[in-house]
PDB file of C-alpha atoms in Angstrom:
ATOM      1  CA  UNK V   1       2.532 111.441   9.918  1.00 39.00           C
ATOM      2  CA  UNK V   2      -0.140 109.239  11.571  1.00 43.00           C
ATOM      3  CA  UNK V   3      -3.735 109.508  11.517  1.00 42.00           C
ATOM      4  CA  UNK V   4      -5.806 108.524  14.584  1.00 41.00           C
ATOM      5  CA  UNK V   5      -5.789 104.359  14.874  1.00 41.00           C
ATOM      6  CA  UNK V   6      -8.550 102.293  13.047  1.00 37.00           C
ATOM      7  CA  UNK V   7     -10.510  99.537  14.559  1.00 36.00           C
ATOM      8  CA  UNK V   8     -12.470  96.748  12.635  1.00 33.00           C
ATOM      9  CA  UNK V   9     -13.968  94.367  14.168  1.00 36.00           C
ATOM     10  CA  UNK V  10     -15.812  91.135  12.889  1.00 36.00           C
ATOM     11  CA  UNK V  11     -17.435  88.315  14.579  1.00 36.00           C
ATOM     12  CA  UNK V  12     -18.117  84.485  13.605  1.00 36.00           C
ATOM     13  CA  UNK V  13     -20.397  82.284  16.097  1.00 37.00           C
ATOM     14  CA  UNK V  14     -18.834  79.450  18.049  1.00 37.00           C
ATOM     15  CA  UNK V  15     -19.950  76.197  19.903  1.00 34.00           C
ATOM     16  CA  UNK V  16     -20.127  78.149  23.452  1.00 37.00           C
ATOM     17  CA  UNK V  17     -21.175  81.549  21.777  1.00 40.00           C
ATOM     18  CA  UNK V  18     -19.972  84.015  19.462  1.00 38.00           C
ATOM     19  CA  UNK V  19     -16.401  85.463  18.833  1.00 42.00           C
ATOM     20  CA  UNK V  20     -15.387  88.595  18.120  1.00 37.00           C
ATOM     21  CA  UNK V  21     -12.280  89.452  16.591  1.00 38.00           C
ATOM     22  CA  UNK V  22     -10.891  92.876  16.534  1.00 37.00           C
ATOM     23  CA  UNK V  23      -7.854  94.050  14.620  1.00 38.00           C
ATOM     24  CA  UNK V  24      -6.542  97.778  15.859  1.00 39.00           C
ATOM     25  CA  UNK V  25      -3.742  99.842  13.429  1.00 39.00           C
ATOM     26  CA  UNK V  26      -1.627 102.185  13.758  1.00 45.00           C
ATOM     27  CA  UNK V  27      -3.138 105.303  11.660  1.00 46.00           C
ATOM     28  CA  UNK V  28      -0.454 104.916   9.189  1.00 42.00           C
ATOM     29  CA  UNK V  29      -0.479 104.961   5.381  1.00 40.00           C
ATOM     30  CA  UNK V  30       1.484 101.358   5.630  1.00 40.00           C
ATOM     31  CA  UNK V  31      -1.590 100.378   8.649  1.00 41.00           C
ATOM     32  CA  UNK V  32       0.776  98.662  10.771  1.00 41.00           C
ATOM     33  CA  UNK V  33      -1.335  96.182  13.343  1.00 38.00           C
ATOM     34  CA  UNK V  34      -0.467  96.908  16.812  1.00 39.00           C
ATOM     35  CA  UNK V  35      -2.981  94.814  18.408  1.00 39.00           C
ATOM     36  CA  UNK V  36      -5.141  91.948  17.183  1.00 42.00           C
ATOM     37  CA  UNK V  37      -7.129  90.017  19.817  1.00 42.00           C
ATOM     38  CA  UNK V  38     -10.012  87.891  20.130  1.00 44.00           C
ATOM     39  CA  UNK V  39     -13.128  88.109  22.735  1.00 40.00           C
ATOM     40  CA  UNK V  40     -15.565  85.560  23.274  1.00 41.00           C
ATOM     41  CA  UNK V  41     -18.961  86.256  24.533  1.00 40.00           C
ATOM     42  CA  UNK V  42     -20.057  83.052  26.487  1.00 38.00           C
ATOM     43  CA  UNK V  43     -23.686  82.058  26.616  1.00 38.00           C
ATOM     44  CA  UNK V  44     -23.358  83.902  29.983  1.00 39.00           C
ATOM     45  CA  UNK V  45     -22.720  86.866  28.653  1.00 41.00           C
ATOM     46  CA  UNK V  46     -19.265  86.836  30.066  1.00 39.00           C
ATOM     47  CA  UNK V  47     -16.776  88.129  27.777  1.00 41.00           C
ATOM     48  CA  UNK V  48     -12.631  87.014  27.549  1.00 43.00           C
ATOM     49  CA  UNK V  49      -9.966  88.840  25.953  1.00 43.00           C
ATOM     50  CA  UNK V  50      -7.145  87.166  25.061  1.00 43.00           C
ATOM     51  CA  UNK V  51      -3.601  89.084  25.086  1.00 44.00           C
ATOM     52  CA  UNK V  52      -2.448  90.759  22.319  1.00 43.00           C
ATOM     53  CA  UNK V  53      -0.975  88.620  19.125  1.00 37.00           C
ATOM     54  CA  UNK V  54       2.674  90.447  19.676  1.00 38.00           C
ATOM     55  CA  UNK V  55       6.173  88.690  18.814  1.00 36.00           C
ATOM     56  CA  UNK V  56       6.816  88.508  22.883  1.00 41.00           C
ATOM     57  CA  UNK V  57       4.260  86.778  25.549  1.00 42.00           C
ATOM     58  CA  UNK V  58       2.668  88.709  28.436  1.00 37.00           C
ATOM     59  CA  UNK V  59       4.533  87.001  30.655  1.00 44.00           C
ATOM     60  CA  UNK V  60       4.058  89.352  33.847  1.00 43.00           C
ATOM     61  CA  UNK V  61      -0.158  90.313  33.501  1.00 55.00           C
ATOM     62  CA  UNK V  62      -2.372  88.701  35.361  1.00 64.00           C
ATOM     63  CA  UNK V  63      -5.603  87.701  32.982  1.00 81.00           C
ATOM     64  CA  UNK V  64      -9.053  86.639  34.227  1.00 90.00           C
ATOM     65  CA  UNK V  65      -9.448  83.682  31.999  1.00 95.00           C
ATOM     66  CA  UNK V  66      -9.628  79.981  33.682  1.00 96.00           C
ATOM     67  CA  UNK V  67      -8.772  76.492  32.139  1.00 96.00           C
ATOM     68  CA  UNK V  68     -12.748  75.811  31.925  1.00 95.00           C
ATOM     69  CA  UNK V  69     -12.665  79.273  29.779  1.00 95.00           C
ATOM     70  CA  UNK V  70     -10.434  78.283  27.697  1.00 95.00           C
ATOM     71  CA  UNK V  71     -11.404  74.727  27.216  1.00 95.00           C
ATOM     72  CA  UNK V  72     -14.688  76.004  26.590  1.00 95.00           C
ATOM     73  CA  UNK V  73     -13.273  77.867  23.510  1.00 94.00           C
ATOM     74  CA  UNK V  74     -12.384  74.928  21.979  1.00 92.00           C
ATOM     75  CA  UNK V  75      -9.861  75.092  18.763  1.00 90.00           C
ATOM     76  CA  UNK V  76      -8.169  78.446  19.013  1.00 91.00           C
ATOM     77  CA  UNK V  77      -4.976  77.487  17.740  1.00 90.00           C
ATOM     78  CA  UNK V  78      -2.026  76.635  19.713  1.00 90.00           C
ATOM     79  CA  UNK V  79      -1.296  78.473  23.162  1.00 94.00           C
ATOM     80  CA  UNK V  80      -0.896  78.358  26.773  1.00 95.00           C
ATOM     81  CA  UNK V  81      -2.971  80.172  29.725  1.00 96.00           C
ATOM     82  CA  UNK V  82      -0.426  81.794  31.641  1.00 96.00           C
ATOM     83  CA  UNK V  83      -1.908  83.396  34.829  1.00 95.00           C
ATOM     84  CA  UNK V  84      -5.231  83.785  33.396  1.00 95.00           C
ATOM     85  CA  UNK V  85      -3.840  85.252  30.026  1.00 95.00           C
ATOM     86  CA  UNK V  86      -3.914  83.195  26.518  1.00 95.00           C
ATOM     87  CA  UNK V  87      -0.226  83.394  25.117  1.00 94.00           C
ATOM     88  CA  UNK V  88      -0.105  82.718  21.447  1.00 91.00           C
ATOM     89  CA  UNK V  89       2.251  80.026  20.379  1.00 88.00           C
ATOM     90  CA  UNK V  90       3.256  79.718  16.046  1.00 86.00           C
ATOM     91  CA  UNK V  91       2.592  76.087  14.178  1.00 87.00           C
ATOM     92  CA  UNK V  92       5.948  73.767  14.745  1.00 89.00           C
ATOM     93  CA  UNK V  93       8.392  73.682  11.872  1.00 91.00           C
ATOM     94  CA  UNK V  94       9.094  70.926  10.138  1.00 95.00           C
ATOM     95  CA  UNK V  95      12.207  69.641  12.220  1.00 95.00           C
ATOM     96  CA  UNK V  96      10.142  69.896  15.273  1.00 95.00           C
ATOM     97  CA  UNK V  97       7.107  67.775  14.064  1.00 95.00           C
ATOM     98  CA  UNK V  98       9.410  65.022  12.252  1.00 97.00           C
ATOM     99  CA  UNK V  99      11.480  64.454  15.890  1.00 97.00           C
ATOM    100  CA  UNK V 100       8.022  64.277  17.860  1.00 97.00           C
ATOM    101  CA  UNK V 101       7.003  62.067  15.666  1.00 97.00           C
ATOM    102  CA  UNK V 102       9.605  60.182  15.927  1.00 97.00           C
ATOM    103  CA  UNK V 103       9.750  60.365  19.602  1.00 97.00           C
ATOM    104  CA  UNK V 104       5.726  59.290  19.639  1.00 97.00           C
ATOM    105  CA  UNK V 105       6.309  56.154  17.673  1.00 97.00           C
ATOM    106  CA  UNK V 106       8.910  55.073  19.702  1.00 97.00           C
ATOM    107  CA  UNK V 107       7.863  55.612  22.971  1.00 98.00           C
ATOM    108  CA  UNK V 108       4.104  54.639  22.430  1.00 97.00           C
ATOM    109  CA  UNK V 109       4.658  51.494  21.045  1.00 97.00           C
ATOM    110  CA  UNK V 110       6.699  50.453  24.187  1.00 98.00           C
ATOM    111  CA  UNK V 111       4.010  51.840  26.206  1.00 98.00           C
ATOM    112  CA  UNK V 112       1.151  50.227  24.264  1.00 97.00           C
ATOM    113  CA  UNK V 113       3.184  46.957  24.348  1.00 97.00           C
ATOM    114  CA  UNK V 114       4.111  46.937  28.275  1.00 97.00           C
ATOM    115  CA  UNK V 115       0.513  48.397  28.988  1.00 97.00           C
ATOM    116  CA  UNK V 116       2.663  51.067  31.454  1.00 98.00           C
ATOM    117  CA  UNK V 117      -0.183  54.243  30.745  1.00 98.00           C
ATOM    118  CA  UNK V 118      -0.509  56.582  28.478  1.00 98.00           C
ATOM    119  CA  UNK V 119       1.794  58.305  25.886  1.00 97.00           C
ATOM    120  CA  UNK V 120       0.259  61.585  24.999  1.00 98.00           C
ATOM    121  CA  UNK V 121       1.402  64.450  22.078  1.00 96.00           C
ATOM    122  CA  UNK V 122      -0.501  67.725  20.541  1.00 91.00           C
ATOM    123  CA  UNK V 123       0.949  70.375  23.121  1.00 92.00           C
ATOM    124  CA  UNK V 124      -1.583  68.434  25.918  1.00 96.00           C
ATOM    125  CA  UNK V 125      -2.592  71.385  28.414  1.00 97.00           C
ATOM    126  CA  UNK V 126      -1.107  70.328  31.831  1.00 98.00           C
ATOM    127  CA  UNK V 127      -2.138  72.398  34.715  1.00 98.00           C
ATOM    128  CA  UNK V 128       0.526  74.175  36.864  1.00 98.00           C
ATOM    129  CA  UNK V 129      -1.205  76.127  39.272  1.00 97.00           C
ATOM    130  CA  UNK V 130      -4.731  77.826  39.667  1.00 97.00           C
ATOM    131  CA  UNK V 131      -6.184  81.042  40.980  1.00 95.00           C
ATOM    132  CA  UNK V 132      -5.187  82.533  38.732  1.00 95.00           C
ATOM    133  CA  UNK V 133      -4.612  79.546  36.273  1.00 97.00           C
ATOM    134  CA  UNK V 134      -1.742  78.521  34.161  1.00 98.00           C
ATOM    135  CA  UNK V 135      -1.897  75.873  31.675  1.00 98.00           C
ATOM    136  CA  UNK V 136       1.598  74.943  30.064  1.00 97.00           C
ATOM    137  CA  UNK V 137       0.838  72.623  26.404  1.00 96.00           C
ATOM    138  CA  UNK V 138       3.544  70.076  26.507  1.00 97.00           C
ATOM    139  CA  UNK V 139       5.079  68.514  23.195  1.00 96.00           C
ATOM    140  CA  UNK V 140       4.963  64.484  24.303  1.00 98.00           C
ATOM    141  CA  UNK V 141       3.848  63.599  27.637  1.00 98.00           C
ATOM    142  CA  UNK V 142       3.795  60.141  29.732  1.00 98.00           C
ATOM    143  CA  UNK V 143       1.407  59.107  32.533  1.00 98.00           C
ATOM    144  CA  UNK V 144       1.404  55.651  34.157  1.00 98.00           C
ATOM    145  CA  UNK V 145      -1.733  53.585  35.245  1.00 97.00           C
ATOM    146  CA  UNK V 146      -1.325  54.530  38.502  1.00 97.00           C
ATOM    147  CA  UNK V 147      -1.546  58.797  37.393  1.00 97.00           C
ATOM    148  CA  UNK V 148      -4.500  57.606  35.021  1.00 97.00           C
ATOM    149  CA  UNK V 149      -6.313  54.925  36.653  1.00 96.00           C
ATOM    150  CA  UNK V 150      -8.954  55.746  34.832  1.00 96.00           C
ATOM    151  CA  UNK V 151      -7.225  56.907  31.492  1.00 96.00           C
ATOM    152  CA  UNK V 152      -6.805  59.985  30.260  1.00 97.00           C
ATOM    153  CA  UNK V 153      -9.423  62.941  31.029  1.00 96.00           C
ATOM    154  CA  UNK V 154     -11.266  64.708  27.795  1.00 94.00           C
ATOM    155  CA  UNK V 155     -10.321  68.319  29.413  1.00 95.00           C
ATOM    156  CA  UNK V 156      -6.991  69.512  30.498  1.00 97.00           C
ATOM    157  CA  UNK V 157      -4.915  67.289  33.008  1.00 98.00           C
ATOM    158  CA  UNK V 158      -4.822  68.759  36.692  1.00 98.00           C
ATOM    159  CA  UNK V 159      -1.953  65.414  37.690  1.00 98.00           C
ATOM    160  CA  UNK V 160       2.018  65.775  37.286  1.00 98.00           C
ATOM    161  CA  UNK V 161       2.939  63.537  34.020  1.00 98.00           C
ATOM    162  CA  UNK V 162       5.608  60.983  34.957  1.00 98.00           C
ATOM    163  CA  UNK V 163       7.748  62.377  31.810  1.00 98.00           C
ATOM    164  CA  UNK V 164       7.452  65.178  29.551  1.00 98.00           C
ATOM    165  CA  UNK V 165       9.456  65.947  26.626  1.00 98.00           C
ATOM    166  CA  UNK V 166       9.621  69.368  24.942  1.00 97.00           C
ATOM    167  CA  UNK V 167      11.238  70.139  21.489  1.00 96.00           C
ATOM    168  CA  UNK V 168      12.955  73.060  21.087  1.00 94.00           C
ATOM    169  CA  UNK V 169      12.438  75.439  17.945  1.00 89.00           C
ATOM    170  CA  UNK V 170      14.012  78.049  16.258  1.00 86.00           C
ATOM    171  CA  UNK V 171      12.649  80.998  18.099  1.00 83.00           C
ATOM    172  CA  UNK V 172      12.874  79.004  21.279  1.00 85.00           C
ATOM    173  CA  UNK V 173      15.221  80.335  24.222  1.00 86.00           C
ATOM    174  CA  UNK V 174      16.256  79.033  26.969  1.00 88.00           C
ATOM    175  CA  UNK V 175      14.969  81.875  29.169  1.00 89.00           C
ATOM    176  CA  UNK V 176      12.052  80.772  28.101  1.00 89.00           C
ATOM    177  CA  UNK V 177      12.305  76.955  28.870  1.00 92.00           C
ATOM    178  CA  UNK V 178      13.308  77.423  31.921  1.00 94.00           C
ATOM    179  CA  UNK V 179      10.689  79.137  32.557  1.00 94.00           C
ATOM    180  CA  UNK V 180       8.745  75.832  31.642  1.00 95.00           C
ATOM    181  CA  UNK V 181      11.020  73.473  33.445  1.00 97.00           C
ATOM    182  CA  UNK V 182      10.422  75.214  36.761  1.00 97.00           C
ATOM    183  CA  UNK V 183       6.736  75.096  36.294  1.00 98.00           C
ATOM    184  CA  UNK V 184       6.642  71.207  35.522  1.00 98.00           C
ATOM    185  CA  UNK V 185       9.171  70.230  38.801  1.00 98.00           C
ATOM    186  CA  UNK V 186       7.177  72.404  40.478  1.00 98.00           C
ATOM    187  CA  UNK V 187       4.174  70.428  40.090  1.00 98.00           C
ATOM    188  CA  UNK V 188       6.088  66.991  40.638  1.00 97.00           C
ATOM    189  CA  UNK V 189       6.775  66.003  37.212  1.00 98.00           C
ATOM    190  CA  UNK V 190       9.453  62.773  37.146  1.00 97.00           C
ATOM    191  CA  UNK V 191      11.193  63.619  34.434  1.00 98.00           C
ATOM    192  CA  UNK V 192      11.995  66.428  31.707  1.00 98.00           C
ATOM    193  CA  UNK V 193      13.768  65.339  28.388  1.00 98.00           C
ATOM    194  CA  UNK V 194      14.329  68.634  26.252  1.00 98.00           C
ATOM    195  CA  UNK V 195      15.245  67.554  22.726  1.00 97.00           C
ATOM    196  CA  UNK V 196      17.573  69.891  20.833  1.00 96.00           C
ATOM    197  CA  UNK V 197      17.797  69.850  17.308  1.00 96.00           C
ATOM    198  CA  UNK V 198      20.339  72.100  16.335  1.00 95.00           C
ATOM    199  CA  UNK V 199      23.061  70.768  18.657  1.00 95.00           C
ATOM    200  CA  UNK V 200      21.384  66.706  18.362  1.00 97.00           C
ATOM    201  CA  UNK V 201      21.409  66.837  22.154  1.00 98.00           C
ATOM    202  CA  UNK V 202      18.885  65.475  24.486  1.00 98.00           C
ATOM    203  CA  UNK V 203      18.705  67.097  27.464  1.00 98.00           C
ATOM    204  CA  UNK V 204      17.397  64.824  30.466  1.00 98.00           C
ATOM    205  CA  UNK V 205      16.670  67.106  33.411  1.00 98.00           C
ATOM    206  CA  UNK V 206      16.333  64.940  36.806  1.00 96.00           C
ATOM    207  CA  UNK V 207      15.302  67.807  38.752  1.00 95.00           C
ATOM    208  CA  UNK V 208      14.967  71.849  38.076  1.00 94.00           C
ATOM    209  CA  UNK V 209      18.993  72.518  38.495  1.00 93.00           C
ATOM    210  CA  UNK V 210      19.913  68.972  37.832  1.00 95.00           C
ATOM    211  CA  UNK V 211      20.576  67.401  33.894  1.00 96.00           C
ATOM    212  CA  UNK V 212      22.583  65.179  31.475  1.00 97.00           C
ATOM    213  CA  UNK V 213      22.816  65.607  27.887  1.00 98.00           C
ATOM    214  CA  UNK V 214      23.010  62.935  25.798  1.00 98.00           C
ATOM    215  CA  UNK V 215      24.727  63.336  22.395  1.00 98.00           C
ATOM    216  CA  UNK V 216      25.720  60.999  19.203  1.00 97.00           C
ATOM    217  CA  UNK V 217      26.873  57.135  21.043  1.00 97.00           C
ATOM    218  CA  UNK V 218      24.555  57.734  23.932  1.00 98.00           C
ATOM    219  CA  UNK V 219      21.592  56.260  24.545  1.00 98.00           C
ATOM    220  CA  UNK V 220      17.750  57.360  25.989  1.00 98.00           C
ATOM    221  CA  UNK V 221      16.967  55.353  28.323  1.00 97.00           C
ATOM    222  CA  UNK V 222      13.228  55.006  30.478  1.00 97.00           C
ATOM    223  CA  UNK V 223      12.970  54.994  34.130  1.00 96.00           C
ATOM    224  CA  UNK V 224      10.355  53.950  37.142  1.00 96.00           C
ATOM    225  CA  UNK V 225       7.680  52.369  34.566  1.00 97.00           C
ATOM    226  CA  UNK V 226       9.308  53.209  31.354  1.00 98.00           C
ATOM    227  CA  UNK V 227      12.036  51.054  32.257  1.00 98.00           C
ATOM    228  CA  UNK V 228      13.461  48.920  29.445  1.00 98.00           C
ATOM    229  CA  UNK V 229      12.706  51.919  27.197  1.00 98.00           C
ATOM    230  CA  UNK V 230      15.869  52.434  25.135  1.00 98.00           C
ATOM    231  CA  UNK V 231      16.388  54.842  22.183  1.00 98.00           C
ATOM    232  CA  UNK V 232      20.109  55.434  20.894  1.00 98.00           C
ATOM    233  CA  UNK V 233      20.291  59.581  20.636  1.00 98.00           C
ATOM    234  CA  UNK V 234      21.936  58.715  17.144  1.00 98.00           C
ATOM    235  CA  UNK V 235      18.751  56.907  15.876  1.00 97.00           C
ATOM    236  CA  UNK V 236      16.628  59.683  17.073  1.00 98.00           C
ATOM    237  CA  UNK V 237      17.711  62.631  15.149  1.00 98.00           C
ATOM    238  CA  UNK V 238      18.928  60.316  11.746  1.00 97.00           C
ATOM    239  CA  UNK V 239      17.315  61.941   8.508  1.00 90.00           C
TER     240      UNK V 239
END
Protein backbone atom coordinates (compact mmCIF):
# COMPACT_ATOMS: atom_id res chain seq x y z
CA UNK A 1 0.00 0.00 0.00
CA UNK A 2 1.14 3.62 -0.54
CA UNK A 3 1.55 6.31 1.82
CA UNK A 4 0.78 9.93 0.82
CA UNK A 5 3.83 11.24 -1.71
CA UNK A 6 7.00 12.94 -0.19
CA UNK A 7 8.53 16.08 -1.40
CA UNK A 8 12.19 17.30 -0.72
CA UNK A 9 13.34 19.99 -2.01
CA UNK A 10 16.93 21.61 -2.01
CA UNK A 11 18.35 24.61 -3.56
CA UNK A 12 22.02 25.67 -4.78
CA UNK A 13 22.58 29.46 -6.03
CA UNK A 14 23.33 30.14 -9.67
CA UNK A 15 24.91 32.96 -11.87
CA UNK A 16 21.26 34.55 -12.63
CA UNK A 17 19.81 33.47 -9.13
CA UNK A 18 19.12 30.54 -7.18
CA UNK A 19 17.80 27.01 -8.18
CA UNK A 20 15.64 24.94 -6.62
CA UNK A 21 15.40 21.42 -7.17
CA UNK A 22 12.55 19.35 -6.05
CA UNK A 23 12.31 15.59 -6.16
CA UNK A 24 8.45 14.22 -5.53
CA UNK A 25 7.88 10.10 -4.71
CA UNK A 26 5.51 7.99 -4.85
CA UNK A 27 4.62 7.11 -1.00
CA UNK A 28 5.99 3.73 -1.48
CA UNK A 29 8.28 1.60 0.68
CA UNK A 30 10.60 1.22 -2.69
CA UNK A 31 10.02 5.58 -3.06
CA UNK A 32 9.67 5.42 -6.65
CA UNK A 33 10.37 9.20 -8.20
CA UNK A 34 7.55 10.28 -10.25
CA UNK A 35 8.61 13.72 -10.80
CA UNK A 36 11.93 15.51 -10.43
CA UNK A 37 12.15 19.08 -11.78
CA UNK A 38 14.08 22.09 -11.40
CA UNK A 39 12.83 25.92 -10.84
CA UNK A 40 14.87 28.83 -11.10
CA UNK A 41 14.12 31.99 -9.34
CA UNK A 42 15.59 34.84 -11.58
CA UNK A 43 16.88 38.01 -10.01
CA UNK A 44 13.34 39.13 -11.04
CA UNK A 45 11.75 37.06 -9.01
CA UNK A 46 10.35 35.18 -11.91
CA UNK A 47 10.33 31.59 -11.42
CA UNK A 48 10.66 28.56 -14.44
CA UNK A 49 9.78 25.07 -14.14
CA UNK A 50 11.16 22.85 -16.30
CA UNK A 51 9.08 19.57 -17.38
CA UNK A 52 9.28 16.65 -15.59
CA UNK A 53 12.64 14.30 -15.92
CA UNK A 54 10.30 11.26 -17.41
CA UNK A 55 11.61 8.55 -20.05
CA UNK A 56 9.16 10.39 -22.81
CA UNK A 57 9.30 14.37 -23.72
CA UNK A 58 6.30 16.69 -23.27
CA UNK A 59 5.96 16.97 -26.61
CA UNK A 60 2.27 18.48 -26.76
CA UNK A 61 2.43 21.29 -23.46
CA UNK A 62 2.90 24.51 -24.07
CA UNK A 63 5.66 25.96 -21.34
CA UNK A 64 6.29 29.64 -20.54
CA UNK A 65 10.00 29.52 -20.74
CA UNK A 66 11.87 31.64 -23.66
CA UNK A 67 15.38 31.09 -25.30
CA UNK A 68 16.69 34.25 -23.15
CA UNK A 69 15.30 32.00 -20.05
CA UNK A 70 16.97 29.37 -20.80
CA UNK A 71 20.18 30.85 -21.96
CA UNK A 72 20.11 32.69 -18.89
CA UNK A 73 20.32 29.34 -16.98
CA UNK A 74 23.38 28.60 -18.34
CA UNK A 75 24.81 24.78 -17.99
CA UNK A 76 21.78 22.67 -17.25
CA UNK A 77 22.77 19.74 -19.03
CA UNK A 78 21.75 18.80 -22.40
CA UNK A 79 18.10 19.66 -23.72
CA UNK A 80 15.92 21.42 -26.04
CA UNK A 81 13.05 24.19 -25.40
CA UNK A 82 10.21 22.84 -27.09
CA UNK A 83 7.26 25.34 -27.06
CA UNK A 84 8.38 27.00 -24.02
CA UNK A 85 9.07 23.61 -22.16
CA UNK A 86 12.82 22.27 -21.33
CA UNK A 87 12.92 18.56 -22.67
CA UNK A 88 15.66 16.58 -21.09
CA UNK A 89 18.01 14.90 -23.45
CA UNK A 90 20.73 11.76 -21.82
CA UNK A 91 24.79 12.24 -22.44
CA UNK A 92 25.70 10.60 -26.11
CA UNK A 93 27.12 7.11 -26.04
CA UNK A 94 30.20 6.36 -27.06
CA UNK A 95 29.41 5.47 -30.84
CA UNK A 96 27.69 8.72 -31.14
CA UNK A 97 30.57 10.99 -29.83
CA UNK A 98 33.43 8.95 -31.78
CA UNK A 99 31.31 9.55 -35.38
CA UNK A 100 30.81 13.40 -34.48
CA UNK A 101 34.03 13.57 -33.89
CA UNK A 102 34.91 12.23 -36.68
CA UNK A 103 32.50 14.13 -38.71
CA UNK A 104 33.97 17.58 -36.90
CA UNK A 105 37.50 16.90 -37.93
CA UNK A 106 36.68 16.32 -41.26
CA UNK A 107 34.44 18.83 -42.13
CA UNK A 108 36.14 21.72 -40.10
CA UNK A 109 39.33 21.39 -41.45
CA UNK A 110 37.88 21.86 -45.03
CA UNK A 111 36.02 24.70 -43.73
CA UNK A 112 38.92 26.28 -41.83
CA UNK A 113 41.07 25.66 -44.96
CA UNK A 114 38.54 27.16 -47.72
CA UNK A 115 37.56 29.95 -45.11
CA UNK A 116 33.63 28.92 -46.27
CA UNK A 117 32.07 29.85 -42.35
CA UNK A 118 31.69 28.17 -39.56
CA UNK A 119 31.56 24.44 -38.54
CA UNK A 120 29.81 24.21 -35.26
CA UNK A 121 29.19 20.88 -32.70
CA UNK A 122 27.90 20.57 -28.84
CA UNK A 123 24.03 20.16 -29.65
CA UNK A 124 24.25 24.25 -30.77
CA UNK A 125 20.60 25.61 -29.88
CA UNK A 126 19.09 26.68 -33.28
CA UNK A 127 15.90 28.53 -33.08
CA UNK A 128 12.77 27.17 -34.89
CA UNK A 129 10.07 29.33 -34.08
CA UNK A 130 9.09 31.82 -31.19
CA UNK A 131 6.03 32.79 -29.22
CA UNK A 132 6.09 30.33 -27.73
CA UNK A 133 9.81 29.33 -28.40
CA UNK A 134 11.42 26.19 -29.55
CA UNK A 135 15.02 25.65 -29.57
CA UNK A 136 16.15 22.29 -31.32
CA UNK A 137 20.31 21.47 -30.14
CA UNK A 138 21.77 20.13 -33.28
CA UNK A 139 24.75 17.51 -33.26
CA UNK A 140 27.22 19.35 -36.09
CA UNK A 141 26.06 22.35 -37.77
CA UNK A 142 27.47 24.54 -40.86
CA UNK A 143 26.95 28.26 -41.55
CA UNK A 144 28.64 30.14 -44.41
CA UNK A 145 30.09 33.77 -44.28
CA UNK A 146 27.30 35.03 -45.81
CA UNK A 147 24.71 33.38 -42.64
CA UNK A 148 27.56 34.67 -40.20
CA UNK A 149 28.94 37.75 -41.53
CA UNK A 150 29.85 38.55 -38.44
CA UNK A 151 30.70 35.00 -36.98
CA UNK A 152 29.00 33.11 -34.80
CA UNK A 153 26.67 34.76 -31.96
CA UNK A 154 27.57 33.87 -28.04
CA UNK A 155 23.63 33.04 -27.47
CA UNK A 156 21.50 30.73 -29.42
CA UNK A 157 21.35 31.15 -33.34
CA UNK A 158 17.95 32.75 -34.62
CA UNK A 159 19.46 32.01 -38.81
CA UNK A 160 18.78 28.60 -40.79
CA UNK A 161 22.36 26.67 -40.80
CA UNK A 162 23.33 25.84 -44.39
CA UNK A 163 23.82 22.01 -43.15
CA UNK A 164 23.07 20.18 -40.13
CA UNK A 165 23.93 16.76 -39.28
CA UNK A 166 22.28 14.73 -36.51
CA UNK A 167 23.53 11.31 -35.13
CA UNK A 168 21.23 8.93 -34.29
CA UNK A 169 21.39 6.90 -30.88
CA UNK A 170 20.14 3.99 -29.42
CA UNK A 171 16.95 5.26 -27.95
CA UNK A 172 16.52 7.44 -30.98
CA UNK A 173 13.31 6.90 -33.29
CA UNK A 174 12.47 8.01 -36.19
CA UNK A 175 9.13 9.45 -35.02
CA UNK A 176 11.12 11.43 -33.28
CA UNK A 177 13.57 12.73 -36.03
CA UNK A 178 11.18 13.54 -38.07
CA UNK A 179 9.89 15.46 -35.86
CA UNK A 180 13.33 17.38 -36.04
CA UNK A 181 13.68 17.28 -39.76
CA UNK A 182 10.41 19.13 -40.26
CA UNK A 183 11.39 21.77 -37.83
CA UNK A 184 14.89 22.49 -39.54
CA UNK A 185 13.23 22.65 -43.46
CA UNK A 186 10.85 24.53 -41.95
CA UNK A 187 13.11 27.20 -41.03
CA UNK A 188 15.13 26.99 -44.44
CA UNK A 189 17.87 24.80 -43.51
CA UNK A 190 19.98 23.58 -46.93
CA UNK A 191 20.69 20.46 -46.00
CA UNK A 192 20.05 17.52 -43.38
CA UNK A 193 22.62 14.57 -43.23
CA UNK A 194 21.28 12.01 -40.51
CA UNK A 195 24.12 9.61 -39.72
CA UNK A 196 23.08 6.08 -38.76
CA UNK A 197 25.23 3.93 -36.95
CA UNK A 198 23.66 0.78 -36.68
CA UNK A 199 22.83 0.35 -40.38
CA UNK A 200 26.44 2.62 -41.50
CA UNK A 201 24.02 4.70 -43.55
CA UNK A 202 24.06 8.36 -44.09
CA UNK A 203 21.02 9.72 -44.72
CA UNK A 204 21.16 13.07 -46.88
CA UNK A 205 17.72 14.65 -46.78
CA UNK A 206 17.38 17.44 -49.70
CA UNK A 207 14.14 18.53 -48.53
CA UNK A 208 11.47 17.28 -45.66
CA UNK A 209 10.04 14.20 -47.96
CA UNK A 210 13.04 14.10 -50.16
CA UNK A 211 16.55 11.81 -49.26
CA UNK A 212 19.42 9.51 -50.39
CA UNK A 213 21.24 7.18 -48.29
CA UNK A 214 24.56 6.60 -48.76
CA UNK A 215 26.04 3.24 -47.68
CA UNK A 216 29.64 1.32 -47.84
CA UNK A 217 31.32 2.54 -51.75
CA UNK A 218 29.47 5.80 -51.61
CA UNK A 219 30.73 8.86 -50.99
CA UNK A 220 29.62 12.36 -48.83
CA UNK A 221 29.88 14.84 -50.79
CA UNK A 222 29.45 19.06 -49.92
CA UNK A 223 27.27 21.32 -51.80
CA UNK A 224 26.67 25.34 -52.48
CA UNK A 225 29.90 26.42 -50.31
CA UNK A 226 30.95 23.10 -49.04
CA UNK A 227 31.62 22.10 -52.42
CA UNK A 228 34.76 20.00 -52.93
CA UNK A 229 33.93 18.48 -49.52
CA UNK A 230 34.27 14.72 -50.00
CA UNK A 231 34.12 11.97 -47.31
CA UNK A 232 33.84 8.19 -48.52
CA UNK A 233 30.75 6.74 -46.14
CA UNK A 234 33.28 3.74 -45.68
CA UNK A 235 35.98 6.00 -44.07
CA UNK A 236 33.45 7.55 -41.87
CA UNK A 237 32.16 4.80 -39.79
CA UNK A 238 35.83 2.59 -39.94
CA UNK A 239 36.81 1.56 -36.24
Amino acid sequence: MNGPQAVYRGFSPSITGMLYFILKTDGSSSGKCVEQARIHESESGKEIRTSPMTAQPMQTTTGTVTGSDLLAMGDIGPCELIDGVIVRMSPTGGIHGFLESRLDRRLGTFVEDTEAGWCLVGEIGIYIRHDPDRIRGADLAFWSRAKLPDGPPSGFIDVAPDLIVEILSPTDSWAEMRQKIDDYFSIGVGKLWIVDPAEATVFVYHSAPQRTALRSGDTLTGTGPLTGFNLPVSELFAI
